[in-house]
PDB file of C-alpha atoms in Angstrom:
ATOM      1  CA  UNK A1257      90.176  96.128  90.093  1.00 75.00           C
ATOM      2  CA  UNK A1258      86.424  96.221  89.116  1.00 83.00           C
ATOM      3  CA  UNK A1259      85.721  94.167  91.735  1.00 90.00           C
ATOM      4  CA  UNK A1260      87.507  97.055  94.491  1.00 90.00           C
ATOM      5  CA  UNK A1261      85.085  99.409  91.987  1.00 93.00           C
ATOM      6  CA  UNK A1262      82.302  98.016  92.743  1.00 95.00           C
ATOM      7  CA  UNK A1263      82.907  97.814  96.113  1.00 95.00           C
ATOM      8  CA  UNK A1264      83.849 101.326  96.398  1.00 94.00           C
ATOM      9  CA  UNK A1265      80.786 102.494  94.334  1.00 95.00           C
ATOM     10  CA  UNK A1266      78.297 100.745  97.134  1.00 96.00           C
ATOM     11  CA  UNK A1267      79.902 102.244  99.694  1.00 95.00           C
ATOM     12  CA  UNK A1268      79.814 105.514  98.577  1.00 95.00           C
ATOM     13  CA  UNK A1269      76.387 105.264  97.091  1.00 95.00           C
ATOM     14  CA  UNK A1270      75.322 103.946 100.847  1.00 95.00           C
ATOM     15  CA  UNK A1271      76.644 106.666 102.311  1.00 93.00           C
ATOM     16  CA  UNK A1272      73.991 108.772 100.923  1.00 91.00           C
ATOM     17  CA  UNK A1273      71.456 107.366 102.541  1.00 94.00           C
ATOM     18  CA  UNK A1274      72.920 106.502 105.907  1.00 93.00           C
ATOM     19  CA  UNK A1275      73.520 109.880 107.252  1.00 91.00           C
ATOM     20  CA  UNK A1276      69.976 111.573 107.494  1.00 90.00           C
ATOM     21  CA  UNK A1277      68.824 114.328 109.819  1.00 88.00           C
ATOM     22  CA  UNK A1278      68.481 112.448 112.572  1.00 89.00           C
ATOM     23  CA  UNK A1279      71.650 110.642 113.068  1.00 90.00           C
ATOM     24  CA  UNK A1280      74.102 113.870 111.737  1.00 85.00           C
ATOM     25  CA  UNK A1281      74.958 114.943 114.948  1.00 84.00           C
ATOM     26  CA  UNK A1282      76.688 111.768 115.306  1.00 86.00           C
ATOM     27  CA  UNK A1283      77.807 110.283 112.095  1.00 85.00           C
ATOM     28  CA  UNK A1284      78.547 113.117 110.161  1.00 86.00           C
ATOM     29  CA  UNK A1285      82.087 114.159 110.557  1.00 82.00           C
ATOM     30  CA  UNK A1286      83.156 117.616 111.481  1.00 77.00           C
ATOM     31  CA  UNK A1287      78.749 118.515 112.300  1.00 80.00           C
ATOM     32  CA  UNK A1288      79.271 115.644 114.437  1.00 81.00           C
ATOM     33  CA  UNK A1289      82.061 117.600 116.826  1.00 78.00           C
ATOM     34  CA  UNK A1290      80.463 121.435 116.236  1.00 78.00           C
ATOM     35  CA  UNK A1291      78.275 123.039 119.230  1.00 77.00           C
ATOM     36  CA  UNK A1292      75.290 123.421 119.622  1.00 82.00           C
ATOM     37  CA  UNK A1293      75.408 127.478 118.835  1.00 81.00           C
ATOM     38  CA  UNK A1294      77.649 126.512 115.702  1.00 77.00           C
ATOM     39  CA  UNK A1295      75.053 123.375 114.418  1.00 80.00           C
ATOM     40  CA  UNK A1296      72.281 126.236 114.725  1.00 82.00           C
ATOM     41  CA  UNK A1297      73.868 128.079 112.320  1.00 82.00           C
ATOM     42  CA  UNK A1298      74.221 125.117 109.769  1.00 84.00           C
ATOM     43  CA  UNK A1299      71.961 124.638 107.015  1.00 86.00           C
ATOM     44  CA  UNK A1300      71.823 120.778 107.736  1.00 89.00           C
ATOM     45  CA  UNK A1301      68.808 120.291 105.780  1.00 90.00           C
ATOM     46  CA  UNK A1302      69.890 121.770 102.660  1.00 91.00           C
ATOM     47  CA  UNK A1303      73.543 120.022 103.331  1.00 91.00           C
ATOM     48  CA  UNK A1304      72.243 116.889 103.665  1.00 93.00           C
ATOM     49  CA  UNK A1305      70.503 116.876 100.190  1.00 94.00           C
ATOM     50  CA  UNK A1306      73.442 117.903  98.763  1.00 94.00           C
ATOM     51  CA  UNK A1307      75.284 115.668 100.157  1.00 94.00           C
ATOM     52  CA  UNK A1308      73.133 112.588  98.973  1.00 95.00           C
ATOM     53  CA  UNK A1309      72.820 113.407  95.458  1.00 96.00           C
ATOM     54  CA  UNK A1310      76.974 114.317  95.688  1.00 96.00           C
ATOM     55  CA  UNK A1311      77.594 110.678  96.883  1.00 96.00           C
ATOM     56  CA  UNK A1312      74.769 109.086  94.439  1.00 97.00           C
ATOM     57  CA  UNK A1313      76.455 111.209  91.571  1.00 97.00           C
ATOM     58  CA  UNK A1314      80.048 109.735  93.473  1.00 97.00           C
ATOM     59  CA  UNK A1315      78.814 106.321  93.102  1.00 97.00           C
ATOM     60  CA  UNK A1316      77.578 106.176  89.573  1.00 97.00           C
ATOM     61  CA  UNK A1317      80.286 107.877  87.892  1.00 97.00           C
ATOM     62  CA  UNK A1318      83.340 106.196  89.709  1.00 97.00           C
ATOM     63  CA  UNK A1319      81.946 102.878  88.559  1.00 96.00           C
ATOM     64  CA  UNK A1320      81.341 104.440  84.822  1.00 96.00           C
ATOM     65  CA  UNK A1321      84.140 105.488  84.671  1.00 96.00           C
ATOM     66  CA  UNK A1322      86.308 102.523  85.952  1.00 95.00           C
ATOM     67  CA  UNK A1323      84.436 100.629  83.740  1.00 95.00           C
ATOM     68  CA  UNK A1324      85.007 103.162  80.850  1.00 95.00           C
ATOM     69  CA  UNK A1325      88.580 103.014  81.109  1.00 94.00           C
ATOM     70  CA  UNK A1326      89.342  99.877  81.897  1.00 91.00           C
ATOM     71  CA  UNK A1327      88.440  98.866  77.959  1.00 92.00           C
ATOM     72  CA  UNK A1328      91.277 101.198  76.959  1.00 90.00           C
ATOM     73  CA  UNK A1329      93.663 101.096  79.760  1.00 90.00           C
ATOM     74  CA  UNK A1330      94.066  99.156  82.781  1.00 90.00           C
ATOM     75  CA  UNK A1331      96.731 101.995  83.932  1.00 90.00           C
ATOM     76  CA  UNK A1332      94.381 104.917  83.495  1.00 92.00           C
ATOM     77  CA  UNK A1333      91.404 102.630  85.073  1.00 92.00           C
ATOM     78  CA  UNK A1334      93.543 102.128  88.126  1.00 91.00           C
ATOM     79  CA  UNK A1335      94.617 106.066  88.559  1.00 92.00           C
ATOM     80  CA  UNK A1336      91.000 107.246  88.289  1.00 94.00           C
ATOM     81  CA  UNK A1337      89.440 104.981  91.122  1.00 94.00           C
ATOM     82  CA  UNK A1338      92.003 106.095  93.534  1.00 93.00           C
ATOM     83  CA  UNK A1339      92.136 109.895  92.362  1.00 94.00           C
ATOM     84  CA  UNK A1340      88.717 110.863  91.427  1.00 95.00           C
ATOM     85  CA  UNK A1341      87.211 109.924  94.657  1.00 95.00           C
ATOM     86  CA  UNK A1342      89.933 112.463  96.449  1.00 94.00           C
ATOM     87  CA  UNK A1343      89.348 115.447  94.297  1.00 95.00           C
ATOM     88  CA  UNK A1344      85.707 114.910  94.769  1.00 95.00           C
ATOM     89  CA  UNK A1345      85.834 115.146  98.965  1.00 93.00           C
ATOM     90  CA  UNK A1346      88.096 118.242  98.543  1.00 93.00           C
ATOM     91  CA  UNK A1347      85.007 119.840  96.172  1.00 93.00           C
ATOM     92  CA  UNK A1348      82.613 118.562  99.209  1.00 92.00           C
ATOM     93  CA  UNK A1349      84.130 120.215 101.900  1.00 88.00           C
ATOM     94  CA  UNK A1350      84.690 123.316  99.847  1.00 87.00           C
ATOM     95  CA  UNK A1351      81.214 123.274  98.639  1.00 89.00           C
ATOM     96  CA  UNK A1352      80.008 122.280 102.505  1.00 85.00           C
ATOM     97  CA  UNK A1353      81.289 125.760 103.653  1.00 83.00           C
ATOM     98  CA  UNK A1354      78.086 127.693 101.998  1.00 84.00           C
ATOM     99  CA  UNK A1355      75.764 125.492 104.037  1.00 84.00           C
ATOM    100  CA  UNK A1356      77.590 127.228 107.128  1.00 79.00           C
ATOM    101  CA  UNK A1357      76.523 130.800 108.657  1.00 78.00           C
ATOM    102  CA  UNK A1358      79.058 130.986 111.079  1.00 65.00           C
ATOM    103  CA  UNK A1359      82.229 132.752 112.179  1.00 61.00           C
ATOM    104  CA  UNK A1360      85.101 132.621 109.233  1.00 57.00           C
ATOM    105  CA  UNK A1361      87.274 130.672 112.192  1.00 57.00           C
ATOM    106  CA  UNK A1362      85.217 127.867 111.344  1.00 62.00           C
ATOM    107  CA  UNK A1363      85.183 127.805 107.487  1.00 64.00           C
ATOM    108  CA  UNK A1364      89.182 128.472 108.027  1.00 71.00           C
ATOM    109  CA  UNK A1365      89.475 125.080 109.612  1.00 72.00           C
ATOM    110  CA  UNK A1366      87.711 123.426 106.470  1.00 77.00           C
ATOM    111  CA  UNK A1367      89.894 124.975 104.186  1.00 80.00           C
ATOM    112  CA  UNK A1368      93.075 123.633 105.720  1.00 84.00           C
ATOM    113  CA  UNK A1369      91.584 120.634 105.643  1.00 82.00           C
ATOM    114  CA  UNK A1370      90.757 120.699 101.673  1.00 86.00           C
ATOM    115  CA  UNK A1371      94.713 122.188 101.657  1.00 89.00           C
ATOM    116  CA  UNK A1372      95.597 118.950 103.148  1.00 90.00           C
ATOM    117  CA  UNK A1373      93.498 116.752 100.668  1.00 90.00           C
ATOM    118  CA  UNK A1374      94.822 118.770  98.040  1.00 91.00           C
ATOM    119  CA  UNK A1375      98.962 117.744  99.098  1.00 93.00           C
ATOM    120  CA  UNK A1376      97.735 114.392  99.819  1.00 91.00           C
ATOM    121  CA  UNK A1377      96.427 113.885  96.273  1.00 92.00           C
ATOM    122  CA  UNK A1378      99.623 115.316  94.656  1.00 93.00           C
ATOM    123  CA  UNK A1379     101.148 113.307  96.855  1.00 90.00           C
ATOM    124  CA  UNK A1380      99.269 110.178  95.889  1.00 89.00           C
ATOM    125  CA  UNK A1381      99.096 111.163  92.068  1.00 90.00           C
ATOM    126  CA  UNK A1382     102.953 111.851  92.071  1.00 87.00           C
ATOM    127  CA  UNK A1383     103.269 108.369  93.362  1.00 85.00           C
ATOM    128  CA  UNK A1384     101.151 106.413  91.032  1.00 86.00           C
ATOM    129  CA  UNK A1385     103.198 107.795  88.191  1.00 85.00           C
ATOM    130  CA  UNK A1386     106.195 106.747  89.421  1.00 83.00           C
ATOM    131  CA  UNK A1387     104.834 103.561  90.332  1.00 85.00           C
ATOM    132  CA  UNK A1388     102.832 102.949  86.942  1.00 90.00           C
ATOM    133  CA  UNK A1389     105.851 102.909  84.531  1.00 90.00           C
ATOM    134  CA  UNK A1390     108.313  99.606  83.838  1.00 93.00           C
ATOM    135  CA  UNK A1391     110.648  99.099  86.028  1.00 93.00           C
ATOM    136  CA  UNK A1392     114.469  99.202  84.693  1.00 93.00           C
ATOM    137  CA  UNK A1393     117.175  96.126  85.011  1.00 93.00           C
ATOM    138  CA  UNK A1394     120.867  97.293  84.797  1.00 93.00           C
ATOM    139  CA  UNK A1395     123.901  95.448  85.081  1.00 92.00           C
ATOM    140  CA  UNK A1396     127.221  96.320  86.734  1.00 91.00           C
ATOM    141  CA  UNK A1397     130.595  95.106  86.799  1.00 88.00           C
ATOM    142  CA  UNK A1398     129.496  93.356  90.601  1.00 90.00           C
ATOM    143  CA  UNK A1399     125.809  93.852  90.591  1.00 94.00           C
ATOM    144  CA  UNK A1400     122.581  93.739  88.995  1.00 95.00           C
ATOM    145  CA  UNK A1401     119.996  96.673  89.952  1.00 95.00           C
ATOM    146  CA  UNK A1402     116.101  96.503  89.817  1.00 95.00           C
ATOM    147  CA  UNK A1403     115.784 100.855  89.214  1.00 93.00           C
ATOM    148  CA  UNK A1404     112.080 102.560  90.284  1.00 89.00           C
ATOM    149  CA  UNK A1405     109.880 101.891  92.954  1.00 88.00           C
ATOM    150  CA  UNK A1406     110.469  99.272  95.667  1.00 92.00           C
ATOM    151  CA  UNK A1407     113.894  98.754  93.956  1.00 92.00           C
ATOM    152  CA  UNK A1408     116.630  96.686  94.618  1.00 94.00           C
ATOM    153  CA  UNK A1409     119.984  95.512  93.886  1.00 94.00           C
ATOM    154  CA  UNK A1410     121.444  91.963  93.652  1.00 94.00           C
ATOM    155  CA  UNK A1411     125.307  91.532  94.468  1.00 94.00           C
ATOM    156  CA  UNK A1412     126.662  89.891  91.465  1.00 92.00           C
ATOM    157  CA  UNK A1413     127.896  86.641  94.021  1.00 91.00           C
ATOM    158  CA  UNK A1414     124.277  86.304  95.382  1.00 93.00           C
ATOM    159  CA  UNK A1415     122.590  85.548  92.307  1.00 94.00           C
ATOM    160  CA  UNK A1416     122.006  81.413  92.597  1.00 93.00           C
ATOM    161  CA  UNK A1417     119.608  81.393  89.340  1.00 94.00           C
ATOM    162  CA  UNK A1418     117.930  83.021  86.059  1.00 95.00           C
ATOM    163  CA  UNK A1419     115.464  81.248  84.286  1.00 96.00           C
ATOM    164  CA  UNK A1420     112.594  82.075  82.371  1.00 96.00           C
ATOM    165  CA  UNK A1421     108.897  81.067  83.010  1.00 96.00           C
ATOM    166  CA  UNK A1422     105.581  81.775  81.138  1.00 95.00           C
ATOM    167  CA  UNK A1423     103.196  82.967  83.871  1.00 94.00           C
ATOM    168  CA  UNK A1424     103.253  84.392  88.019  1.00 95.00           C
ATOM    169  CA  UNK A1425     102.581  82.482  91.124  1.00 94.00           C
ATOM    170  CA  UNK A1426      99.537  82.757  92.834  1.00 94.00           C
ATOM    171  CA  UNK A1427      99.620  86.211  94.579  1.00 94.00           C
ATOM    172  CA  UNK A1428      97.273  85.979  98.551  1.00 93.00           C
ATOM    173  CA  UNK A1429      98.637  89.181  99.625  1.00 93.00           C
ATOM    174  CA  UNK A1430     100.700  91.942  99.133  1.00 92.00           C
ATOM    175  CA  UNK A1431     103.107  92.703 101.645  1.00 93.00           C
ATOM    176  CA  UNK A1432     104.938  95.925 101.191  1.00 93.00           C
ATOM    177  CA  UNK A1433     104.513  97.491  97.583  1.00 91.00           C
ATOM    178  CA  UNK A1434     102.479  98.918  95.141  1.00 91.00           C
ATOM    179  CA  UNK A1435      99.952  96.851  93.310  1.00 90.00           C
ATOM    180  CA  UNK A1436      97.694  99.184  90.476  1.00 89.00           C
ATOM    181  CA  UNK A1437      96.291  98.319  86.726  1.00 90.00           C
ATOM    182  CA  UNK A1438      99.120  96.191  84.995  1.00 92.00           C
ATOM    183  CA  UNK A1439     101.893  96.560  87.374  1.00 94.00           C
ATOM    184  CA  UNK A1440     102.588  94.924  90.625  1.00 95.00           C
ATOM    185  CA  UNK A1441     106.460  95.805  92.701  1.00 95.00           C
ATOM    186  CA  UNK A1442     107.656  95.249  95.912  1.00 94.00           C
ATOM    187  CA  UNK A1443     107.015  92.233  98.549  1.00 96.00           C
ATOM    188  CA  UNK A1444     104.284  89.869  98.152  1.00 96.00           C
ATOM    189  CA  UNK A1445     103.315  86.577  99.658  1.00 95.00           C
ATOM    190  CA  UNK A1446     101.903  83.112  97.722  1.00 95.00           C
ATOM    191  CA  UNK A1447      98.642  81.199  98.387  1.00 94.00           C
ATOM    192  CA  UNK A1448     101.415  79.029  98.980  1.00 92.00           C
ATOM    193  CA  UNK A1449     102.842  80.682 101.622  1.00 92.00           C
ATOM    194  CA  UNK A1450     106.224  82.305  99.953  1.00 93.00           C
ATOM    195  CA  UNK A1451     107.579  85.216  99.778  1.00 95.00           C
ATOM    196  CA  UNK A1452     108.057  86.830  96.568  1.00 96.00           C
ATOM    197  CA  UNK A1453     109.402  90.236  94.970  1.00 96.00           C
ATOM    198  CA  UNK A1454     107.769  91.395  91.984  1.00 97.00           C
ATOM    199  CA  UNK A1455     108.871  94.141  89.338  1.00 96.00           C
ATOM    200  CA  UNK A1456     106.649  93.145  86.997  1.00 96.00           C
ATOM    201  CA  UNK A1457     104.301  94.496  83.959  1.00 95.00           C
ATOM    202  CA  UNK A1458     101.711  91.557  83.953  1.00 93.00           C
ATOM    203  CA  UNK A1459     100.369  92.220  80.461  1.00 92.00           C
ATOM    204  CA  UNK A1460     103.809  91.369  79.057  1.00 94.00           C
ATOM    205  CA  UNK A1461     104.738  87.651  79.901  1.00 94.00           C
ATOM    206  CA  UNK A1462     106.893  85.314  79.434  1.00 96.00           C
ATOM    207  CA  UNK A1463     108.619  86.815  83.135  1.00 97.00           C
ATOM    208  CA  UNK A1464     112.188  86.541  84.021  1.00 96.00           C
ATOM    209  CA  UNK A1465     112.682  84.819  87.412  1.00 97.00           C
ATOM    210  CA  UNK A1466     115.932  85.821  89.866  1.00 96.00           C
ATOM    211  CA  UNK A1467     116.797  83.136  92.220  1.00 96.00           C
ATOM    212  CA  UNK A1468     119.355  84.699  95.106  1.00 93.00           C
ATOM    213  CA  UNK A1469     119.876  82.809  98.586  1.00 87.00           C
ATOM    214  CA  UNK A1470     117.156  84.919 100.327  1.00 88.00           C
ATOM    215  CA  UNK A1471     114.878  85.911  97.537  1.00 92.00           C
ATOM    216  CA  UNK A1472     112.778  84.772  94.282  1.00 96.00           C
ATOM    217  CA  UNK A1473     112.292  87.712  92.494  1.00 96.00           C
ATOM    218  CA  UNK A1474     109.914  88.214  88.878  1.00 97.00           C
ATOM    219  CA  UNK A1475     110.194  90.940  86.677  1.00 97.00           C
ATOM    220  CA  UNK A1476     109.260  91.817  83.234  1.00 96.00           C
ATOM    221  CA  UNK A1477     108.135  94.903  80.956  1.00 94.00           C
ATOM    222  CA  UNK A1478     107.253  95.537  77.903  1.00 91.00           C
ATOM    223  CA  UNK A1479     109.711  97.417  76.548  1.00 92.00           C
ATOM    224  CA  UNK A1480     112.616  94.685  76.664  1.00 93.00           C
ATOM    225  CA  UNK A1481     111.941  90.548  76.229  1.00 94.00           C
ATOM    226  CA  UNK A1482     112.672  88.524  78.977  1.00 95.00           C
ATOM    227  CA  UNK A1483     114.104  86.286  76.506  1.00 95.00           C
ATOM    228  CA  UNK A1484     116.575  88.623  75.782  1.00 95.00           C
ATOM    229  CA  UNK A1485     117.348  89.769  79.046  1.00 95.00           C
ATOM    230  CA  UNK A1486     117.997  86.788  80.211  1.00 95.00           C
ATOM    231  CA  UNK A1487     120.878  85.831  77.832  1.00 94.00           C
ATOM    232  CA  UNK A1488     122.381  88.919  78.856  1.00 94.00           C
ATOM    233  CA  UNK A1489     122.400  88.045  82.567  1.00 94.00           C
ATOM    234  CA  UNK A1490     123.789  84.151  82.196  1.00 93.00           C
ATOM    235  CA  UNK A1491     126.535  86.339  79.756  1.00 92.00           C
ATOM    236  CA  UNK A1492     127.088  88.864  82.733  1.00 93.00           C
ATOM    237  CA  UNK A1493     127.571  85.411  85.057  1.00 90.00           C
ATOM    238  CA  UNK A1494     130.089  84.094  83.628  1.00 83.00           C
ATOM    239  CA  UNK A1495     132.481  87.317  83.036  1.00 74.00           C
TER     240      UNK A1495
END
């Protein structure tokens, strides 16, 4: 995570000096596509000094903060770096529309645009909460269900193994799923090579591993040992 920070910190921060007066017309998106009757009515100059010291500001206090956070709360860490960055475009192009004289058809066009940020971010936030909470193990009479995000459910008859083991394989790449600040669920693949399904709070080992005939699935959370859960399962196996 403070590694994708840092990343995200330089390229912002770079950004501020890349576009310059000279290269706008091209690189900078939305004056990049005006006319020439609508750029003449653009304060570019004045933009572009605003935007520098907005991305310079962007840079320094995404990284602060990640780093902030991240001594508390890997969760909160994780939901900043993907969130703050968003709110802070939709203020840019809302502040970018007072550097424009022009007709209100154009400024209408930027505000549909910040209305689109704006459902993309709930949409985004809405799905990091979901995402960022344990997922839940319950057992049927014929099945055993992984509940939340990326879930699944295991057919009672398809279950080959449960066992218990004390840290993860060696994640390369995630597949489909959701990877953020302690959690990590859905379809990953090994530096080995395998595929894997995890449903799994990685501050809170030992993890319980599901064997089936197609899958190998690890889960774990903090608010139930894996211990524990796993005498319940070989129990359910044998009813």
């Amino acid at each position: 995570m403070l590694i994708v920070a840092i990343i995200l910190s330089l390229i912002f921060g770079s950004l501020g000096f890349i576009v310059t007066i000279n290269n706008a017309k091209y690189l900078l998106s939305g004056y990049n596509t005006m006319s020439e009757a609508d750029r003449a009515k653009m304060d570019i100059a004045g933009y572009l000094r605003f935007f520098k010291r907005f991305h310079i500001f962007l840079s320094v206090t995404l990284l602060a903060g990640v780093l902030l956070l991240y001594l508390f709360n890997h969760n909160w860490a994780s939901s900043y770096m993907v969130l703050y960055p968003l709110l802070a475009y939709a203020y840019l192009l809302a502040k970018g529309n007072t550097f424009y004289r022009g007709t209100s058809g154009q400024k209408s066009g930027t505000y549909i645009g910040i209305a689109i940020l704006l459902v993309v971010i709930i949409a985004v936030g809405s799905g990091m909460f979901t995402s960022l909470k344990n997922s839940e193990i319950v057992v049927t009479e014929s099945q055993l269900e992984i509940r939340g995000a990326y879930g699944i459910k295991i057919p009672k008859a398809d279950l080959t193994n449960v066992s218990v083991v004390k840290q993860l394989p060696a994640i390369s790449i995630k597949t489909n799923g959701f990877a953020a600040g302690d959690y990590a669920k859905g379809s990953f693949r090994t530096t080995e090579g395998r595929k894997v399904k995890l449903f799994v709070n990685k501050e809170a080992p030992p993890f319980l591993l599901l064997n089936t005939r197609e899958d190998e699935i690890y889960y774990s959370s903090d608010e139930v040992s894996s211990n524990d859960l796993y005498k319940k399962i070989k129990k359910w196996q044998k009813e």
